[in-house]
Coordinates of N, CA and C in Angstrom, one line a residue:
M25 N 11.2 11.2 16.0 CA 12.4 10.4 16.0 C 13.1 10.6 17.3
Y26 N 14.0 9.7 17.6 CA 14.7 9.7 18.8 C 16.0 10.5 18.7
P27 N 16.6 10.9 19.8 CA 17.8 11.8 19.7 C 18.9 11.3 18.8
L28 N 19.3 10.0 18.9 CA 20.4 9.5 18.1 C 20.0 9.6 16.6
N29 N 18.8 9.3 16.3 CA 18.3 9.3 14.9 C 18.3 10.7 14.4
Q30 N 17.9 11.7 15.2 CA 17.9 13.1 14.8 C 19.4 13.6 14.5
C31 N 20.3 13.2 15.3 CA 21.7 13.5 15.1 C 22.2 13.0 13.8
I32 N 21.8 11.7 13.5 CA 22.3 11.1 12.3 C 21.7 11.8 11.1
F33 N 20.4 12.0 11.0 CA 19.7 12.5 9.8 C 19.9 14.0 9.7
N34 N 20.2 14.8 10.7 CA 20.2 16.2 10.6 C 21.6 16.8 10.5
N35 N 22.6 15.9 10.4 CA 24.0 16.4 10.4 C 24.7 15.9 9.1
P36 N 25.6 16.7 8.5 CA 26.3 16.2 7.4 C 27.3 15.2 7.8
I37 N 27.9 14.5 6.9 CA 28.8 13.3 7.2 C 29.9 13.7 8.1
A38 N 30.5 14.9 7.9 CA 31.7 15.3 8.7 C 31.3 15.4 10.2
K39 N 30.1 15.7 10.5 CA 29.7 15.8 11.9 C 29.3 14.5 12.5
K40 N 29.2 13.4 11.7 CA 28.9 12.1 12.2 C 30.0 11.6 13.1
I41 N 31.2 12.1 12.9 CA 32.3 11.6 13.8 C 32.0 12.0 15.2
N42 N 31.5 13.2 15.4 CA 31.1 13.6 16.8 C 29.9 12.8 17.3
V43 N 29.0 12.4 16.5 CA 27.9 11.6 16.9 C 28.4 10.2 17.3
C44 N 29.3 9.7 16.5 CA 29.9 8.4 16.9 C 30.5 8.4 18.3
K45 N 31.3 9.4 18.6 CA 31.9 9.5 19.9 C 30.9 9.7 21.0
K46 N 29.9 10.6 20.7 CA 28.9 10.9 21.8 C 28.1 9.7 22.1
Y47 N 27.7 8.9 21.1 CA 26.8 7.8 21.4 C 27.5 6.4 21.4
N48 N 28.8 6.4 21.3 CA 29.6 5.2 21.3 C 29.2 4.2 20.2
V49 N 29.1 4.7 19.0 CA 28.8 3.8 17.9 C 29.8 4.0 16.8
S50 N 30.0 3.0 16.0 CA 30.9 3.1 14.9 C 30.2 3.7 13.7
N51 N 30.9 4.0 12.6 CA 30.3 4.5 11.4 C 29.5 3.4 10.8
K52 N 29.9 2.2 10.8 CA 29.2 1.1 10.3 C 27.8 0.9 11.1
E53 N 27.9 1.1 12.4 CA 26.6 1.0 13.2 C 25.7 2.1 12.8
I54 N 26.2 3.3 12.5 CA 25.3 4.4 12.1 C 24.6 4.1 10.8
H55 N 25.2 3.4 9.9 CA 24.6 3.0 8.6 C 23.5 2.0 8.9
V56 N 23.8 1.1 9.8 CA 22.8 0.1 10.1 C 21.5 0.7 10.8
I57 N 21.8 1.7 11.7 CA 20.7 2.4 12.4 C 19.8 3.2 11.4
E58 N 20.5 3.8 10.4 CA 19.8 4.6 9.4 C 18.8 3.7 8.7
K59 N 19.3 2.5 8.3 CA 18.4 1.5 7.5 C 17.3 1.0 8.4
V60 N 17.6 0.7 9.7 CA 16.6 0.2 10.6 C 15.5 1.3 10.7
V61 N 15.8 2.5 10.8 CA 14.8 3.6 10.9 C 14.1 3.7 9.6
K62 N 14.8 3.6 8.5 CA 14.1 3.8 7.2 C 13.1 2.6 7.0
Y63 N 13.5 1.4 7.3 CA 12.7 0.2 7.1 C 12.1 -0.3 8.4
N64 N 11.6 0.6 9.2 CA 11.0 0.3 10.6 C 10.0 -0.8 10.5
N65 N 10.1 -1.7 11.4 CA 9.3 -2.9 11.5 C 9.4 -3.9 10.3
S66 N 10.5 -3.8 9.6 CA 10.7 -4.7 8.5 C 11.5 -5.9 9.0
S67 N 11.6 -7.0 8.3 CA 12.3 -8.2 8.7 C 13.8 -7.9 8.6
M68 N 14.6 -8.7 9.3 CA 16.0 -8.5 9.3 C 16.6 -8.8 7.9
S69 N 16.0 -9.7 7.2 CA 16.5 -10.0 5.8 C 16.3 -8.8 4.9
I70 N 15.2 -8.1 5.0 CA 15.0 -7.0 4.1 C 16.0 -5.9 4.4
V71 N 16.3 -5.6 5.6 CA 17.2 -4.5 6.0 C 18.6 -4.9 5.6
A72 N 19.0 -6.2 5.8 CA 20.3 -6.7 5.4 C 20.5 -6.6 3.9
E73 N 19.5 -6.9 3.2 CA 19.5 -6.8 1.7 C 19.7 -5.3 1.3
A74 N 19.0 -4.4 2.0 CA 19.1 -3.0 1.7 C 20.5 -2.5 1.9
L75 N 21.2 -3.0 2.9 CA 22.6 -2.7 3.2 C 23.6 -3.4 2.4
K76 N 23.1 -4.4 1.6 CA 24.0 -5.2 0.8 C 25.0 -5.9 1.5
I77 N 24.6 -6.5 2.7 CA 25.5 -7.3 3.5 C 24.8 -8.7 3.8
T78 N 25.6 -9.6 4.2 CA 25.0 -11.0 4.5 C 24.2 -10.9 5.7
R79 N 23.2 -11.8 5.9 CA 22.4 -11.9 7.0 C 23.2 -12.2 8.3
G80 N 24.3 -13.0 8.1 CA 25.1 -13.3 9.3 C 25.8 -12.0 9.8
S81 N 26.4 -11.2 8.9 CA 27.1 -10.0 9.3 C 26.1 -9.0 9.9
F82 N 24.9 -9.0 9.3 CA 23.8 -8.1 9.8 C 23.4 -8.5 11.2
T83 N 23.3 -9.8 11.5 CA 22.8 -10.3 12.8 C 23.9 -9.9 13.8
I84 N 25.1 -10.0 13.5 CA 26.2 -9.6 14.5 C 26.1 -8.1 14.8
A85 N 25.8 -7.3 13.8 CA 25.7 -5.8 14.0 C 24.5 -5.5 14.8
I86 N 23.4 -6.2 14.6 CA 22.1 -6.0 15.3 C 22.3 -6.4 16.8
K87 N 23.0 -7.5 17.0 CA 23.2 -7.9 18.4 C 24.0 -6.9 19.2
T88 N 25.0 -6.3 18.5 CA 25.8 -5.3 19.2 C 24.9 -4.0 19.5
L89 N 24.1 -3.6 18.5 CA 23.3 -2.4 18.7 C 22.2 -2.7 19.7
E90 N 21.7 -3.9 19.7 CA 20.6 -4.3 20.7 C 21.2 -4.2 22.1
R91 N 22.4 -4.7 22.3 CA 23.1 -4.7 23.6 C 23.3 -3.2 24.0
K92 N 23.6 -2.3 23.1 CA 23.8 -0.9 23.4 C 22.5 -0.2 23.6
G93 N 21.4 -0.8 23.2 CA 20.1 -0.3 23.4 C 19.6 0.6 22.3
Y94 N 20.1 0.5 21.1 CA 19.8 1.4 20.0 C 18.7 0.8 19.1
V95 N 18.6 -0.5 19.1 CA 17.5 -1.2 18.3 C 16.9 -2.3 19.1
K96 N 15.7 -2.7 18.6 CA 15.0 -3.8 19.2 C 14.7 -4.8 18.2
R97 N 14.8 -6.1 18.5 CA 14.4 -7.2 17.7 C 13.1 -7.7 18.2
I98 N 12.1 -7.8 17.4 CA 10.8 -8.3 17.8 C 10.5 -9.6 17.1
K99 N 10.3 -10.6 18.0 CA 10.0 -12.0 17.4 C 8.7 -12.0 16.7
S100 N 8.6 -12.6 15.6 CA 7.4 -12.7 14.8 C 6.5 -13.8 15.4
E101 N 5.2 -13.5 15.3 CA 4.3 -14.5 15.7 C 4.1 -15.7 14.7
I102 N 4.5 -15.4 13.5 CA 4.4 -16.4 12.4 C 5.5 -17.5 12.5
G103 N 6.7 -17.1 12.7 CA 7.8 -18.1 12.7 C 8.8 -17.8 13.8
F104 N 9.3 -18.8 14.5 CA 10.2 -18.6 15.6 C 11.5 -17.9 15.2
S105 N 12.0 -18.1 14.0 CA 13.3 -17.5 13.6 C 13.1 -16.2 12.9
K106 N 11.9 -15.7 12.7 CA 11.7 -14.4 12.1 C 11.7 -13.3 13.1
H107 N 12.3 -12.2 12.8 CA 12.4 -11.0 13.6 C 12.1 -9.8 12.8
S108 N 11.4 -8.8 13.4 CA 11.4 -7.5 12.7 C 12.2 -6.5 13.6
L109 N 12.5 -5.4 13.1 CA 13.4 -4.5 13.8 C 12.7 -3.1 14.0
S110 N 13.1 -2.4 15.1 CA 12.6 -1.1 15.3 C 13.7 -0.4 16.1
S111 N 13.8 1.0 15.9 CA 14.8 1.7 16.7 C 14.2 1.9 18.1
S112 N 15.1 2.0 19.1 CA 14.8 2.1 20.5 C 14.7 3.6 20.9
P113 N 13.8 3.9 21.8 CA 13.8 5.3 22.3 C 15.0 5.5 23.2
L114 N 15.7 6.7 23.2 CA 16.8 7.0 24.0 C 16.5 8.2 24.8
N115 N 17.0 8.3 26.0 CA 16.8 9.4 26.9 C 18.0 10.4 26.7

């Protein structure tokens, strides 16, 4: 796992506040990252469904996390609009 992922999964909820500050992510973004790690290389629709949010809201969250460098969207070879997700390595 990558450093941010280790901080998320190895700390109780109370310590996630410090993780949010250290990595400049919101609590909502931490939940999205958790699901991306859990459903690694799954489609965006599957992860959005697991989070119980709309695909539109999920796309906005992923664009933000992608800009910050925490997740990667990988275009599918099957369809232009299909993307799978993976967490990004952090230094």
